[in-house]
mmCIF file of C-alpha atoms in Angstrom:
data_model
loop_
_atom_site.group_PDB
_atom_site.id
_atom_site.type_symbol
_atom_site.label_atom_id
_atom_site.label_comp_id
_atom_site.label_asym_id
_atom_site.label_seq_id
_atom_site.Cartn_x
_atom_site.Cartn_y
_atom_site.Cartn_z
ATOM 1 C CA MET A 286 155.296 -20.750 0.260
ATOM 2 C CA VAL A 287 158.842 -21.951 0.744
ATOM 3 C CA GLN A 288 160.261 -23.648 -2.323
ATOM 4 C CA ALA A 289 162.308 -26.803 -1.928
ATOM 5 C CA PRO A 290 165.945 -26.656 -3.074
ATOM 6 C CA ASP A 291 166.918 -28.364 -6.288
ATOM 7 C CA SER A 292 169.393 -30.814 -4.716
ATOM 8 C CA PRO A 293 168.995 -34.429 -5.928
ATOM 9 C CA CYS A 294 168.722 -35.771 -2.366
ATOM 10 C CA VAL A 295 165.775 -33.508 -1.529
ATOM 11 C CA GLN A 296 164.051 -34.208 -4.823
ATOM 12 C CA SER A 297 164.283 -37.977 -4.245
ATOM 13 C CA GLU A 298 162.869 -37.769 -0.704
ATOM 14 C CA LEU A 299 160.176 -35.199 -1.497
ATOM 15 C CA PRO A 300 157.502 -37.702 -2.709
ATOM 16 C CA GLN A 301 157.941 -39.843 0.390
ATOM 17 C CA ALA A 302 157.671 -36.789 2.650
ATOM 18 C CA LEU A 303 154.459 -35.683 0.915
ATOM 19 C CA MET A 304 152.997 -39.163 1.299
ATOM 20 C CA LEU A 305 153.846 -39.207 5.031
ATOM 21 C CA LEU A 306 152.289 -35.789 5.536
ATOM 22 C CA THR A 307 149.098 -36.989 3.829
ATOM 23 C CA GLU A 308 148.939 -40.043 6.099
ATOM 24 C CA MET A 309 149.520 -37.875 9.169
ATOM 25 C CA ASN A 310 146.697 -35.565 8.100
ATOM 26 C CA LEU A 311 144.289 -38.489 7.659
ATOM 27 C CA SER A 312 145.299 -40.019 10.996
ATOM 28 C CA ALA A 313 144.844 -36.673 12.761
ATOM 29 C CA GLN A 314 141.355 -36.301 11.318
ATOM 30 C CA HIS A 315 140.449 -39.850 12.414
ATOM 31 C CA VAL A 316 141.750 -39.240 15.957
ATOM 32 C CA ALA A 317 139.918 -35.915 16.161
ATOM 33 C CA SER A 318 136.626 -37.602 15.234
ATOM 34 C CA LEU A 319 137.134 -40.305 17.882
ATOM 35 C CA VAL A 320 137.961 -37.726 20.546
ATOM 36 C CA ASP A 321 134.854 -35.710 19.666
ATOM 37 C CA LYS A 322 132.688 -38.820 20.040
ATOM 38 C CA MET A 323 134.226 -39.646 23.414
ATOM 39 C CA ILE A 324 133.715 -36.075 24.638
ATOM 40 C CA GLN A 325 130.060 -36.216 23.634
ATOM 41 C CA LYS A 326 129.603 -39.533 25.488
ATOM 42 C CA VAL A 327 131.204 -38.087 28.608
ATOM 43 C CA ARG A 328 128.967 -35.008 28.488
ATOM 44 C CA LYS A 329 125.865 -37.181 28.077
ATOM 45 C CA GLY A 330 126.921 -39.361 31.025
ATOM 46 C CA GLU A 331 127.421 -42.521 29.002
ATOM 47 C CA LEU A 332 131.063 -42.809 30.107
ATOM 48 C CA SER A 333 131.713 -42.522 33.840
ATOM 49 C CA THR A 334 135.120 -41.052 34.777
ATOM 50 C CA GLY A 335 134.458 -40.465 38.475
ATOM 51 C CA GLN A 336 135.854 -43.738 39.905
ATOM 52 C CA GLY A 337 139.013 -44.171 37.861
ATOM 53 C CA LEU A 338 142.583 -44.723 38.888
ATOM 54 C CA SER A 339 144.330 -41.497 39.776
ATOM 55 C CA PHE A 340 147.617 -42.935 38.554
ATOM 56 C CA LEU A 341 146.251 -43.527 35.058
ATOM 57 C CA GLU A 342 144.647 -40.090 35.026
ATOM 58 C CA MET A 343 147.958 -38.467 35.899
ATOM 59 C CA LYS A 344 149.809 -40.591 33.332
ATOM 60 C CA TYR A 345 147.420 -39.735 30.509
ATOM 61 C CA ASN A 346 147.516 -36.034 31.364
ATOM 62 C CA MET A 347 151.318 -36.122 31.226
ATOM 63 C CA LEU A 348 151.251 -37.944 27.877
ATOM 64 C CA LEU A 349 148.773 -35.420 26.496
ATOM 65 C CA SER A 350 150.927 -32.508 27.647
ATOM 66 C CA TYR A 351 153.983 -34.161 26.130
ATOM 67 C CA LEU A 352 152.273 -34.548 22.757
ATOM 68 C CA ILE A 353 151.041 -30.944 22.812
ATOM 69 C CA ASN A 354 154.516 -29.582 23.509
ATOM 70 C CA LEU A 355 156.082 -31.901 20.961
ATOM 71 C CA THR A 356 153.606 -30.774 18.319
ATOM 72 C CA TYR A 357 154.438 -27.171 19.128
ATOM 73 C CA VAL A 358 158.174 -27.875 18.662
ATOM 74 C CA VAL A 359 157.508 -29.556 15.307
ATOM 75 C CA LEU A 360 155.407 -26.556 14.230
ATOM 76 C CA ARG A 361 158.175 -24.084 15.060
ATOM 77 C CA LYS A 362 160.798 -26.160 13.264
ATOM 78 C CA CYS A 363 158.599 -26.506 10.178
ATOM 79 C CA SER A 364 157.996 -22.736 10.205
ATOM 80 C CA GLY A 365 161.732 -22.075 10.254
ATOM 81 C CA GLU A 366 161.735 -20.529 13.744
ATOM 82 C CA LYS A 367 164.318 -21.177 16.438
ATOM 83 C CA ILE A 368 163.499 -23.410 19.417
ATOM 84 C CA GLU A 369 166.584 -22.525 21.453
ATOM 85 C CA GLY A 370 165.606 -21.127 24.849
ATOM 86 C CA ASP A 371 161.911 -21.897 24.346
ATOM 87 C CA PRO A 372 160.051 -22.942 27.540
ATOM 88 C CA CYS A 373 158.507 -25.921 25.730
ATOM 89 C CA ILE A 374 161.907 -27.672 25.722
ATOM 90 C CA ASP A 375 162.103 -27.518 29.527
ATOM 91 C CA ARG A 376 158.538 -28.818 29.780
ATOM 92 C CA LEU A 377 159.363 -31.726 27.464
ATOM 93 C CA VAL A 378 162.410 -32.653 29.544
ATOM 94 C CA GLU A 379 160.405 -32.476 32.785
ATOM 95 C CA ILE A 380 157.531 -34.586 31.454
ATOM 96 C CA ARG A 381 159.913 -37.141 29.960
ATOM 97 C CA THR A 382 161.703 -37.475 33.301
ATOM 98 C CA ILE A 383 158.419 -38.016 35.140
ATOM 99 C CA LEU A 384 157.297 -40.668 32.651
ATOM 100 C CA GLU A 385 160.605 -42.494 33.057
ATOM 101 C CA LYS A 386 160.360 -42.416 36.856
ATOM 102 C CA ILE A 387 156.820 -43.849 36.993
ATOM 103 C CA LYS A 388 157.644 -46.854 34.811
ATOM 104 C CA PRO A 389 158.236 -49.217 37.810
ATOM 105 C CA ILE A 390 154.854 -48.212 39.282
ATOM 106 C CA ASP A 391 153.194 -48.759 35.926
ATOM 107 C CA HIS A 392 154.777 -52.200 35.702
ATOM 108 C CA LYS A 393 153.491 -53.169 39.166
ATOM 109 C CA LEU A 394 149.939 -51.956 38.469
ATOM 110 C CA LYS A 395 149.802 -53.460 34.985
ATOM 111 C CA TYR A 396 148.354 -56.773 36.198
ATOM 112 C CA GLN A 397 145.638 -55.175 38.318
ATOM 113 C CA ILE A 398 144.678 -52.748 35.532
ATOM 114 C CA HIS A 399 144.457 -55.586 33.015
ATOM 115 C CA LYS A 400 142.371 -57.601 35.463
ATOM 116 C CA LEU A 401 139.916 -54.726 36.069
ATOM 117 C CA VAL A 402 139.556 -53.962 32.364
ATOM 118 C CA LYS A 403 138.986 -57.630 31.556
ATOM 119 C CA SER A 404 136.353 -58.015 34.268
ATOM 120 C CA ALA A 405 134.602 -54.812 33.111
ATOM 121 C CA VAL A 406 134.508 -55.907 29.460
ATOM 122 C CA SER A 407 133.783 -59.630 29.769
ATOM 123 C CA GLY A 408 132.186 -59.718 33.226
ATOM 124 C CA ALA A 409 133.576 -61.036 36.528
ATOM 125 C CA ASN A 410 134.104 -64.786 36.840
ATOM 126 C CA ALA A 411 134.364 -66.375 40.272
ATOM 127 C CA ASP A 412 136.426 -69.321 38.952
ATOM 128 C CA ASP A 413 138.969 -67.113 37.207
ATOM 129 C CA PRO A 414 142.501 -68.130 38.360
ATOM 130 C CA THR A 415 143.630 -64.498 38.176
ATOM 131 C CA SER A 416 141.219 -63.616 40.986
ATOM 132 C CA PHE A 417 143.242 -65.635 43.495
ATOM 133 C CA ARG A 418 146.280 -63.368 43.313
ATOM 134 C CA ALA A 419 147.107 -61.375 46.442
ATOM 135 C CA ASN A 420 145.879 -57.802 46.648
ATOM 136 C CA PRO A 421 148.359 -55.329 48.202
ATOM 137 C CA GLN A 422 145.473 -53.280 49.636
ATOM 138 C CA HIS A 423 144.543 -56.194 51.895
ATOM 139 C CA LEU A 424 148.091 -56.318 53.211
ATOM 140 C CA LEU A 425 147.877 -52.653 54.173
ATOM 141 C CA GLY A 426 144.691 -53.430 56.090
ATOM 142 C CA ASP A 427 146.436 -56.199 58.025
ATOM 143 C CA ILE A 428 149.276 -53.844 58.934
ATOM 144 C CA ASP A 429 146.827 -51.235 60.171
ATOM 145 C CA GLU A 430 144.953 -53.826 62.238
ATOM 146 C CA GLY A 431 148.232 -55.102 63.687
ATOM 147 C CA SER A 432 149.247 -51.594 64.695
ATOM 148 C CA GLU A 433 145.852 -51.009 66.340
ATOM 149 C CA ASP A 434 146.105 -54.296 68.244
ATOM 150 C CA SER A 435 149.588 -53.368 69.449
ATOM 151 C CA GLU A 436 148.312 -49.986 70.627
ATOM 152 C CA ASP A 437 145.450 -51.682 72.512
ATOM 153 C CA SER A 438 147.843 -54.133 74.135
ATOM 154 C CA GLU A 439 150.101 -51.257 75.189
ATOM 155 C CA GLU A 440 147.164 -49.505 76.841
ATOM 156 C CA ASP A 441 146.157 -52.729 78.654
ATOM 157 C CA THR A 442 149.604 -53.427 80.051
ATOM 158 C CA GLY A 443 149.861 -49.968 81.618
ATOM 159 C CA LYS A 444 152.863 -49.634 83.867
ATOM 160 C CA GLU A 445 154.669 -52.669 82.468
ATOM 161 C CA THR A 446 155.184 -51.016 79.063
ATOM 162 C CA SER A 447 155.544 -47.462 80.312
ATOM 163 C CA GLY A 448 159.326 -47.577 79.951
ATOM 164 C CA THR A 449 159.288 -48.861 76.340
ATOM 165 C CA LYS A 450 158.087 -47.008 73.239
ATOM 166 C CA TYR A 451 156.801 -48.766 70.108
ATOM 167 C CA SER A 452 156.587 -47.058 66.719
ATOM 168 C CA ALA A 453 153.778 -47.831 64.269
ATOM 169 C CA VAL A 454 155.986 -46.854 61.313
ATOM 170 C CA TYR A 455 156.895 -49.846 59.176
ATOM 171 C CA VAL A 456 160.641 -50.396 58.910
ATOM 172 C CA PRO A 457 161.612 -52.637 55.966
ATOM 173 C CA PRO A 458 164.150 -55.370 56.703
ATOM 174 C CA LYS A 459 167.703 -54.931 55.510
ATOM 175 C CA LEU A 460 168.143 -57.457 52.728
ATOM 176 C CA SER A 461 171.403 -58.009 50.922
ATOM 177 C CA ALA A 462 171.613 -58.617 47.195
ATOM 178 C CA VAL A 463 171.886 -62.305 46.292
ATOM 179 C CA HIS A 464 173.032 -63.719 42.976
ATOM 180 C CA TYR A 465 170.192 -65.435 41.087
ATOM 181 C CA THR A 466 170.899 -69.162 40.593
ATOM 182 C CA GLY A 467 167.536 -70.282 39.221
ATOM 183 C CA ASP A 468 168.873 -70.984 35.717
ATOM 184 C CA GLU A 469 171.966 -72.781 37.013
ATOM 185 C CA THR A 470 172.404 -76.434 36.088
ATOM 186 C CA ALA A 471 173.685 -79.184 38.365
ATOM 187 C CA GLN A 472 177.044 -79.197 36.589
ATOM 188 C CA ASP A 473 177.467 -75.449 37.007
ATOM 189 C CA ARG A 474 176.477 -75.708 40.675
ATOM 190 C CA SER A 475 179.047 -78.437 41.377
ATOM 191 C CA LYS A 476 181.700 -76.465 39.504
ATOM 192 C CA ARG A 477 180.890 -73.340 41.537
ATOM 193 C CA ILE A 478 181.113 -75.298 44.803
ATOM 194 C CA GLN A 479 184.487 -76.759 43.814
ATOM 195 C CA GLU A 480 185.865 -73.331 42.904
ATOM 196 C CA ARG A 481 184.647 -71.925 46.224
ATOM 197 C CA SER A 482 186.285 -74.765 48.170
ATOM 198 C CA LYS A 483 189.543 -74.248 46.265
ATOM 199 C CA LYS A 484 189.519 -70.533 47.031
ATOM 200 C CA HIS A 485 188.795 -71.235 50.695
ATOM 201 C CA ALA A 486 191.644 -73.733 50.938
ATOM 202 C CA LEU A 487 194.022 -71.377 49.124
ATOM 203 C CA SER A 488 193.134 -68.449 51.359
ATOM 204 C CA ALA A 489 193.570 -70.613 54.472
ATOM 205 C CA SER A 490 197.042 -71.733 53.352
ATOM 206 C CA ILE A 491 198.030 -68.158 52.462
ATOM 207 C CA MET A 492 196.904 -66.900 55.879
ATOM 208 C CA GLN A 493 198.860 -69.674 57.551
ATOM 209 C CA ASP A 494 202.006 -68.683 55.649
ATOM 210 C CA LEU A 495 201.504 -65.010 56.563
ATOM 211 C CA ARG A 496 201.102 -65.896 60.249
ATOM 212 C CA GLU A 497 204.298 -67.912 60.200
ATOM 213 C CA GLU A 498 206.171 -65.105 58.456
ATOM 214 C CA TYR A 499 205.057 -62.023 60.411
ATOM 215 C CA LEU A 500 204.073 -63.327 63.873
ATOM 216 C CA ASP A 501 206.604 -63.899 66.633
ATOM 217 C CA THR A 502 205.209 -67.296 67.543
ATOM 218 C CA PRO A 503 207.477 -70.319 66.951
ATOM 219 C CA ILE A 504 207.040 -72.110 63.647
ATOM 220 C CA GLU A 505 205.942 -75.722 63.875
ATOM 221 C CA VAL A 506 207.733 -77.960 61.385
ATOM 222 C CA SER A 507 205.924 -81.207 60.704
ATOM 223 C CA GLN A 508 205.949 -83.909 58.079
ATOM 224 C CA SER A 509 202.151 -83.862 57.654
ATOM 225 C CA SER A 510 200.563 -81.936 54.812
ATOM 226 C CA ARG A 511 197.765 -79.398 54.974
ATOM 227 C CA ALA A 512 195.168 -82.088 54.296
ATOM 228 C CA GLN A 513 196.506 -84.217 57.149
ATOM 229 C CA GLN A 514 196.335 -81.249 59.511
ATOM 230 C CA ILE A 515 192.706 -80.688 58.530
ATOM 231 C CA LEU A 516 192.006 -84.383 59.095
ATOM 232 C CA SER A 517 193.646 -84.214 62.535
ATOM 233 C CA LYS A 518 191.550 -81.183 63.447
ATOM 234 C CA GLN A 519 188.360 -82.921 62.332
ATOM 235 C CA GLN A 520 189.333 -85.989 64.343
ATOM 236 C CA GLN A 521 189.840 -83.856 67.448
ATOM 237 C CA GLU A 522 186.446 -82.201 67.010
ATOM 238 C CA ARG A 523 184.886 -85.623 66.502
ATOM 239 C CA GLU A 524 186.448 -86.977 69.689
ATOM 240 C CA ARG A 525 185.391 -83.899 71.644
ATOM 241 C CA TYR A 526 181.785 -84.326 70.478
ATOM 242 C CA GLU A 527 181.773 -88.042 71.346
ATOM 243 C CA GLU A 528 183.191 -87.399 74.804
ATOM 244 C CA GLU A 529 180.766 -84.558 75.480
ATOM 245 C CA PHE A 530 177.573 -86.378 74.440
ATOM 246 C CA MET A 531 178.740 -89.908 75.336
ATOM 247 C CA THR A 532 177.947 -91.359 71.916
ATOM 248 C CA ARG A 533 179.715 -92.789 68.900
ATOM 249 C CA LEU A 534 179.419 -91.122 65.511
ATOM 250 C CA PRO A 535 179.154 -93.419 62.486
ATOM 251 C CA VAL A 536 182.014 -93.422 59.986
ATOM 252 C CA SER A 537 181.245 -93.906 56.307
ATOM 253 C CA LYS A 538 183.378 -95.901 53.885
ATOM 254 C CA SER A 539 184.461 -92.774 52.026
ATOM 255 C CA GLU A 540 185.693 -91.191 55.267
ATOM 256 C CA LYS A 541 187.603 -94.362 56.150
ATOM 257 C CA HIS A 542 189.197 -94.451 52.701
ATOM 258 C CA GLN A 543 190.134 -90.771 52.870
ATOM 259 C CA ARG A 544 191.618 -91.166 56.358
ATOM 260 C CA ARG A 545 193.614 -94.235 55.286
ATOM 261 C CA ARG A 546 194.912 -92.455 52.188
ATOM 262 C CA LEU A 547 195.992 -89.363 54.143
ATOM 263 C CA THR A 548 197.541 -91.253 57.039
ATOM 264 C CA THR A 549 199.710 -93.333 54.665
ATOM 265 C CA GLY A 550 200.923 -90.256 52.820
ATOM 266 C CA GLY A 551 204.208 -90.184 54.813
ATOM 267 C CA ALA A 552 205.319 -93.703 53.793
ATOM 268 C CA PRO A 553 207.304 -92.612 50.698
ATOM 269 C CA LEU A 554 209.350 -90.151 52.775
ATOM 270 C CA ALA A 555 210.206 -92.888 55.296
ATOM 271 C CA ASP A 556 211.321 -95.132 52.470
ATOM 272 C CA GLU A 557 213.616 -92.381 51.179
ATOM 273 C CA ILE A 558 215.188 -91.954 54.650
ATOM 274 C CA VAL A 559 215.800 -95.674 55.343
ATOM 275 C CA GLY A 560 215.809 -96.776 51.721
ATOM 276 C CA GLY A 561 219.332 -98.202 51.813
ATOM 277 C CA LEU A 562 218.740 -100.369 54.843
ATOM 278 C CA GLY A 563 215.440 -101.650 53.543
ATOM 279 C CA GLY A 564 216.927 -102.442 50.120
ATOM 280 C CA ASN A 565 219.915 -104.359 51.580
ATOM 281 C CA ARG A 566 217.644 -106.210 53.916
ATOM 282 C CA ARG A 567 215.474 -107.330 51.039
ATOM 283 C CA LYS A 568 218.537 -108.329 49.004
ATOM 284 C CA ARG A 569 219.840 -110.492 51.869
ATOM 285 C CA LYS A 570 216.547 -112.281 52.250
ATOM 286 C CA GLN A 571 216.245 -113.205 48.572
ATOM 287 C CA PRO A 572 219.302 -115.493 48.237
ATOM 288 C CA SER A 573 218.862 -117.034 51.696
ATOM 289 C CA GLY A 574 215.212 -117.814 51.085
ATOM 290 C CA GLY A 575 215.525 -119.447 47.683
ATOM 291 C CA GLY A 576 219.055 -120.973 47.722
ATOM 292 C CA GLY A 577 218.289 -124.535 48.923
ATOM 293 C CA ARG A 578 215.062 -124.981 47.048
ATOM 294 C CA SER A 579 214.756 -126.408 43.569
ATOM 295 C CA LYS A 580 212.248 -128.310 41.590
ATOM 296 C CA GLY A 581 214.322 -131.487 41.823
ATOM 297 C CA GLY A 582 214.704 -131.261 45.557
ATOM 298 C CA LYS A 583 211.022 -130.796 46.006
ATOM 299 C CA GLY A 584 210.399 -133.839 43.821
ATOM 300 C CA LYS A 585 212.893 -136.034 45.704
ATOM 301 C CA GLY A 586 211.598 -135.040 49.043
ATOM 302 C CA TYR A 587 208.092 -135.753 47.965
ATOM 303 C CA LYS A 588 209.045 -139.183 46.657
ATOM 304 C CA ARG A 589 211.027 -139.977 49.798
ATOM 305 C CA ARG A 590 208.120 -139.116 52.016
ATOM 306 C CA LYS A 591 205.896 -141.114 49.771
ATOM 307 C CA ARG A 592 208.139 -144.200 50.027
ATOM 308 C CA GLN A 593 208.182 -144.039 53.795
#
């Protein structure tokens, strides 16, 4: 028997290790007794294993093989033997890889397995809400029937479909990944829409500047801003639609306000250009308009008209 070293760390952990080994021994004996009982029931025909799921059978066989190889590795390490280059390591890696790969399939079949076990233990219930879930096996039947109907229709058409060939192999549609927005609030959604519109406007202005810089076309210089150009383009599209379909499109108050605000955006620039003339004109009008009027004059005139 191998004696434990006299280091303080080993001596402190030795009682706990002995306790764990005792528990493992008791658990192994309990599991062995349960397995023996199950084997006896299977041999007597009390447990039927003929109509089980092949997926579960394969999974349990892989788990059993994994435990056997793992127990063998623990035995060699406890005996002080080397495990480097042992075939059991390769088997453990292979089985672990297979168990990791079948996890998505196990997750998909988990509901059906739970449903079958529940119905077998407690009995089937016709009003059970879980019984109304779709069964993928029925979908496969519909696909097979659809392929048979298509083959029958091809045989009936004869010469009309002789030049075309149809394949019964299912081709999945090409779907692109979409960001999940189910947990998004209304505030986040509005913020995302505003950011997208800002990026679109910025990219449009950048592309316009690049066209003006690198293309040989003449550059149009105008007083209107980018927003006014967009408004003019929308107005042209609106007029084209009205002329094509001979109808008038309604204009909301917000659109009228936005159009009025954008169309009057050039007024400050005009004031800067003719500011001097406008200011002098206003200054001339002020003394001429209020020079002959006074409170007394108004009162006298009023009294004079009253006397007449």
